[in-house]
Coordinates of C-alpha atoms in Angstrom, one line a residue:
M668 CA 0.2 -0.1 0.3
K669 CA 2.3 2.8 -1.3
S670 CA -0.1 4.9 -3.4
V671 CA -3.1 6.5 -2.1
L672 CA -5.4 8.6 -4.3
A673 CA -7.5 11.0 -2.4
I674 CA -10.4 12.5 -4.3
S675 CA -12.3 15.6 -3.7
E676 CA -15.2 17.7 -5.3
G677 CA -14.8 20.5 -2.8
G678 CA -17.8 20.0 -0.5
P679 CA -17.9 18.2 2.8
D680 CA -16.2 15.1 0.7
A681 CA -12.9 16.9 1.0
A682 CA -12.0 16.8 4.7
M683 CA -13.5 13.2 5.0
A684 CA -11.3 11.8 2.3
F685 CA -8.1 13.7 2.9
R686 CA -8.3 12.9 6.8
L687 CA -8.5 9.3 6.0
A688 CA -6.2 9.0 3.5
A689 CA -3.7 10.7 5.5
R690 CA -4.2 8.2 8.5
I691 CA -3.8 5.3 6.0
A692 CA -0.5 6.9 4.6
T693 CA 0.9 7.4 8.0
D694 CA 0.2 3.6 8.8
F695 CA 1.7 2.1 5.5
G696 CA 4.3 4.6 4.8
A697 CA 2.3 5.5 1.6
I698 CA 2.4 8.7 -0.4
V699 CA -1.0 10.5 -0.9
D700 CA -1.8 12.0 -4.3
G701 CA -4.8 14.4 -3.9
V702 CA -7.1 15.3 -6.8
H703 CA -9.9 18.0 -6.8
V704 CA -12.5 17.2 -9.7
P705 CA -14.4 20.4 -10.3
H706 CA -18.1 20.5 -10.8
G707 CA -17.7 22.6 -13.7
R708 CA -15.4 24.3 -15.7
P709 CA -14.9 27.8 -16.7
D710 CA -15.6 27.1 -20.3
D711 CA -18.9 25.5 -19.4
I712 CA -19.7 28.8 -17.4
N713 CA -18.7 31.1 -20.4
I714 CA -21.3 29.0 -22.6
A715 CA -24.1 29.0 -20.0
A716 CA -23.5 32.9 -19.4
Q717 CA -24.5 33.4 -22.9
A718 CA -28.0 32.4 -22.3
M719 CA -28.0 33.5 -18.5
P720 CA -25.6 36.3 -17.9
F721 CA -26.7 36.9 -14.3
L722 CA -25.8 33.3 -13.2
E723 CA -22.0 33.8 -14.4
G724 CA -20.7 35.4 -11.4
Q725 CA -22.6 33.1 -9.1
D726 CA -21.2 30.0 -10.8
R727 CA -17.7 31.2 -10.8
N728 CA -17.8 31.9 -7.1
R729 CA -19.4 28.4 -6.5
L730 CA -16.4 26.7 -8.5
N731 CA -13.7 28.9 -6.7
G732 CA -15.4 28.1 -3.4
R733 CA -15.2 24.4 -3.8
L734 CA -11.6 24.5 -4.9
R735 CA -10.7 26.6 -2.0
N736 CA -12.4 24.0 0.2
T737 CA -10.3 21.1 -1.1
E738 CA -7.1 23.3 -0.9
G739 CA -8.0 24.1 2.8
A740 CA -8.6 20.5 3.7
W741 CA -5.5 19.5 2.0
R742 CA -3.6 21.8 4.2
D743 CA -5.2 20.9 7.3
H744 CA -5.1 17.1 6.9
V745 CA -2.5 15.6 4.3
A746 CA 0.2 18.8 3.3
A747 CA 2.4 17.4 6.1
V748 CA 2.6 13.8 4.5
A749 CA 5.8 13.3 2.8
G750 CA 5.6 13.1 -1.1
A751 CA 2.2 14.4 -1.1
T752 CA 1.1 15.8 -4.1
L753 CA -2.4 17.7 -5.2
R754 CA -3.8 18.2 -8.6
T755 CA -6.2 21.1 -9.0
G756 CA -6.5 21.9 -12.7
W757 CA -9.8 22.8 -14.4
D758 CA -8.7 20.2 -17.0
T759 CA -9.2 17.2 -14.6
T760 CA -11.8 15.1 -16.5
L761 CA -13.6 12.0 -15.2
D762 CA -11.3 10.2 -17.9
M763 CA -8.3 11.7 -16.3
L764 CA -9.5 10.4 -12.7
V765 CA -9.7 7.0 -13.9
M766 CA -6.3 6.9 -15.3
M767 CA -4.8 8.3 -12.1
G768 CA -6.9 5.9 -10.0
R769 CA -5.9 2.8 -12.1
S770 CA -2.2 3.6 -11.1
A771 CA -3.1 4.1 -7.3
D772 CA -3.2 1.1 -4.9
L773 CA -6.4 2.5 -3.1
L774 CA -9.0 5.3 -3.8
V775 CA -10.4 7.3 -0.8
L776 CA -13.6 9.3 -1.1
G777 CA -15.7 11.2 1.3
R778 CA -19.2 9.7 1.8
P779 CA -21.6 10.3 -1.2
G780 CA -24.8 12.0 -0.4
V781 CA -23.4 14.2 2.2
D782 CA -22.8 17.2 -0.1
P783 CA -26.4 19.0 -1.0
E784 CA -25.0 20.2 -4.4
N785 CA -23.9 16.5 -5.4
A786 CA -26.2 13.8 -4.2
A787 CA -25.0 11.1 -6.9
P788 CA -21.9 12.4 -8.2
A789 CA -20.4 10.7 -11.5
T790 CA -17.1 11.1 -9.9
V791 CA -17.8 8.5 -7.1
H792 CA -19.4 6.2 -9.8
A793 CA -16.4 6.6 -11.9
A794 CA -14.3 5.6 -9.1
I795 CA -16.2 2.6 -8.0
H796 CA -17.0 0.9 -11.5
D797 CA -14.1 2.1 -13.7
C798 CA -11.0 2.5 -12.0
A799 CA -10.6 -1.2 -11.1
R800 CA -9.0 -0.5 -7.9
P801 CA -10.3 -0.6 -4.3
V802 CA -12.2 2.2 -3.1
M803 CA -12.4 3.3 0.8
V804 CA -15.5 5.5 1.4
A805 CA -14.8 7.6 4.7
P806 CA -17.7 8.8 7.0
P807 CA -18.2 12.0 8.0
D808 CA -17.0 11.8 11.8
P809 CA -14.5 9.0 11.9
H810 CA -12.9 7.6 15.0
A811 CA -9.1 8.1 15.3
R812 CA -8.4 4.4 16.5
R813 CA -6.3 2.2 14.2
L814 CA -8.2 -0.2 11.8
S815 CA -7.5 -3.1 14.2
S816 CA -11.1 -4.7 14.1
I817 CA -12.4 -5.6 10.7
V818 CA -15.6 -7.0 9.3
V819 CA -15.6 -8.9 6.2
A820 CA -19.2 -9.0 4.5
W821 CA -19.0 -12.5 2.5
N822 CA -21.5 -14.0 0.2
G823 CA -19.1 -15.7 -2.0
S824 CA -19.3 -13.5 -4.8
A825 CA -16.5 -12.3 -7.3
Q826 CA -17.0 -8.7 -6.0
A827 CA -16.6 -10.1 -2.2
A828 CA -13.6 -12.2 -3.3
R829 CA -12.1 -8.9 -5.1
A830 CA -12.8 -6.8 -2.0
V831 CA -11.3 -9.3 0.3
E832 CA -7.9 -9.6 -1.9
Y833 CA -7.5 -5.9 -2.0
A834 CA -8.1 -5.8 2.0
L835 CA -5.3 -8.1 2.7
P836 CA -2.9 -5.3 3.7
F837 CA -5.4 -4.1 6.1
L838 CA -6.6 -7.6 7.3
S839 CA -2.9 -8.7 7.9
R840 CA -2.5 -5.9 10.5
A841 CA -5.8 -6.2 12.3
N842 CA -6.2 -7.7 15.7
K843 CA -9.7 -9.1 15.0
V844 CA -11.0 -10.2 11.5
T845 CA -14.8 -11.5 11.4
I846 CA -16.4 -13.1 8.3
L847 CA -20.0 -12.0 8.2
I848 CA -22.5 -14.0 6.4
A849 CA -26.1 -12.5 5.8
G850 CA -29.1 -15.0 5.4
A851 CA -27.1 -17.8 4.3
A852 CA -25.2 -21.0 5.9
P853 CA -21.3 -20.6 6.1
D854 CA -20.9 -23.8 3.9
A855 CA -23.3 -22.8 1.3
V856 CA -20.9 -19.7 0.6
S857 CA -17.5 -21.5 1.1
A858 CA -16.8 -19.5 4.2
P859 CA -14.6 -22.3 5.4
L860 CA -12.5 -21.8 2.4
L861 CA -12.0 -18.1 2.8
V862 CA -10.9 -18.9 6.4
R863 CA -8.4 -21.2 5.3
H864 CA -7.0 -18.8 2.7
L865 CA -6.7 -16.2 5.1
G866 CA -5.0 -18.5 7.6
R867 CA -2.3 -19.2 5.0
H868 CA -1.7 -15.5 4.9
G869 CA -1.3 -15.4 8.9
I870 CA -4.6 -14.1 9.3
A871 CA -7.0 -15.8 12.2
A872 CA -10.6 -15.2 10.9
T873 CA -13.7 -16.1 12.6
V874 CA -17.1 -17.0 11.0
D875 CA -20.2 -15.3 12.2
T876 CA -23.7 -15.1 10.8
V877 CA -26.8 -12.7 10.9
D878 CA -30.3 -13.1 10.0
P879 CA -31.7 -10.0 7.9
G880 CA -35.2 -11.0 8.5
T881 CA -36.0 -10.4 4.8
V882 CA -34.4 -10.9 1.3
S883 CA -34.4 -7.3 0.5
G884 CA -31.0 -5.6 -0.3
R885 CA -31.8 -2.6 2.1
A886 CA -32.6 -5.1 4.9
R887 CA -29.0 -6.7 4.3
G888 CA -27.8 -3.6 4.7
R889 CA -29.2 -2.6 7.9
A890 CA -28.1 -6.2 9.1
L891 CA -24.6 -5.2 8.3
L892 CA -24.4 -1.7 9.8
G893 CA -26.2 -3.1 12.9
Y894 CA -23.6 -5.9 13.4
V895 CA -20.6 -3.3 12.7
G896 CA -22.0 -1.0 15.5
D897 CA -22.8 -3.8 17.8
C898 CA -19.2 -5.3 17.6
N899 CA -17.4 -1.8 17.4
A900 CA -15.8 -2.7 14.4
D901 CA -13.2 0.0 12.7
L902 CA -13.6 -1.2 9.1
L903 CA -16.0 -3.0 7.0
V904 CA -15.0 -4.8 3.7
M905 CA -17.7 -5.6 1.2
G906 CA -18.1 -6.0 -2.5
A907 CA -20.0 -3.4 -4.5
Y908 CA -23.0 -4.9 -6.2
G909 CA -25.2 -3.7 -9.1
R910 CA -24.6 -1.1 -12.0
G911 CA -27.2 1.1 -13.8
Q912 CA -30.3 0.7 -11.9
F913 CA -32.0 3.9 -12.2
S914 CA -33.6 3.9 -8.9
S915 CA -30.4 2.8 -7.0
F916 CA -28.0 4.6 -5.2
L917 CA -24.9 5.5 -7.5
G918 CA -26.1 2.6 -9.6
L919 CA -25.4 0.1 -6.8
G920 CA -27.6 -2.7 -5.2
G921 CA -29.7 -1.8 -2.3
A922 CA -27.5 -3.4 0.6
T923 CA -24.2 -1.5 -1.1
G924 CA -26.2 1.7 -1.3
K925 CA -27.6 1.7 2.1
V926 CA -24.1 0.6 3.7
I927 CA -22.1 3.4 2.2
S928 CA -24.8 5.9 2.8
S929 CA -25.0 5.3 6.6
C930 CA -22.1 3.1 7.7
P931 CA -20.0 4.9 10.7
V932 CA -16.7 3.5 9.8
P933 CA -14.8 3.4 6.6
V934 CA -16.0 0.9 4.1
L935 CA -13.7 -0.9 1.8
M936 CA -15.2 -1.9 -1.3
A937 CA -14.4 -3.5 -4.8
H938 CA -16.8 -4.1 -7.9

């Protein structure tokens, strides 16, 4: 874990992402590369101003304000990390973000939905679906504890398997690792094989189950959140499921959307 890409759009997400990225960099001796993804660009404002001139000043102030949010959060949380870099150019497109993300070990984002100006950002969607890297979502008020108690939400899927593999650097440092299975028997989702695999990496994991009470995705999400809170976990690892459903949060399944919008601890995901 040597390259951490911390992504900001200049709203409340900036401090969330940068604070968590700095913690991870300190733990692993990594370098943080920050990137500010603008909500618009000066050229876009000029085009819009031709139709509605009175909006030009408001839009420029909004964009500049969000950039200042990013720069302030960077100074507060990341600037002191050795080797840290920050990209703030207006030419930072989603395609550029994806290229940067694919050359990082981990992407860190602030929780989607906290920013009232950007309830379902394309930036977050690109990070989760297109960068082919693990994404860690930071909660608004994370605790300062080390990530020593980790819950892995396991259902035997390809997404869950990718998430576990990406999480190995964190799992190997944890004092407690719990494989949590919602609404299924451990043998039915090959949990014993996962425990054996982790054991070969020197990770002693235990298996627990939870009954969500219903088969809906949001119910499974609520069950995961309840378990994480009850066991005082520091990190949740899970697959990111779904893509493109119009009614789903960020094009994700109900369980994933519920968890990342409400989890009190960081969530490491892989699609």
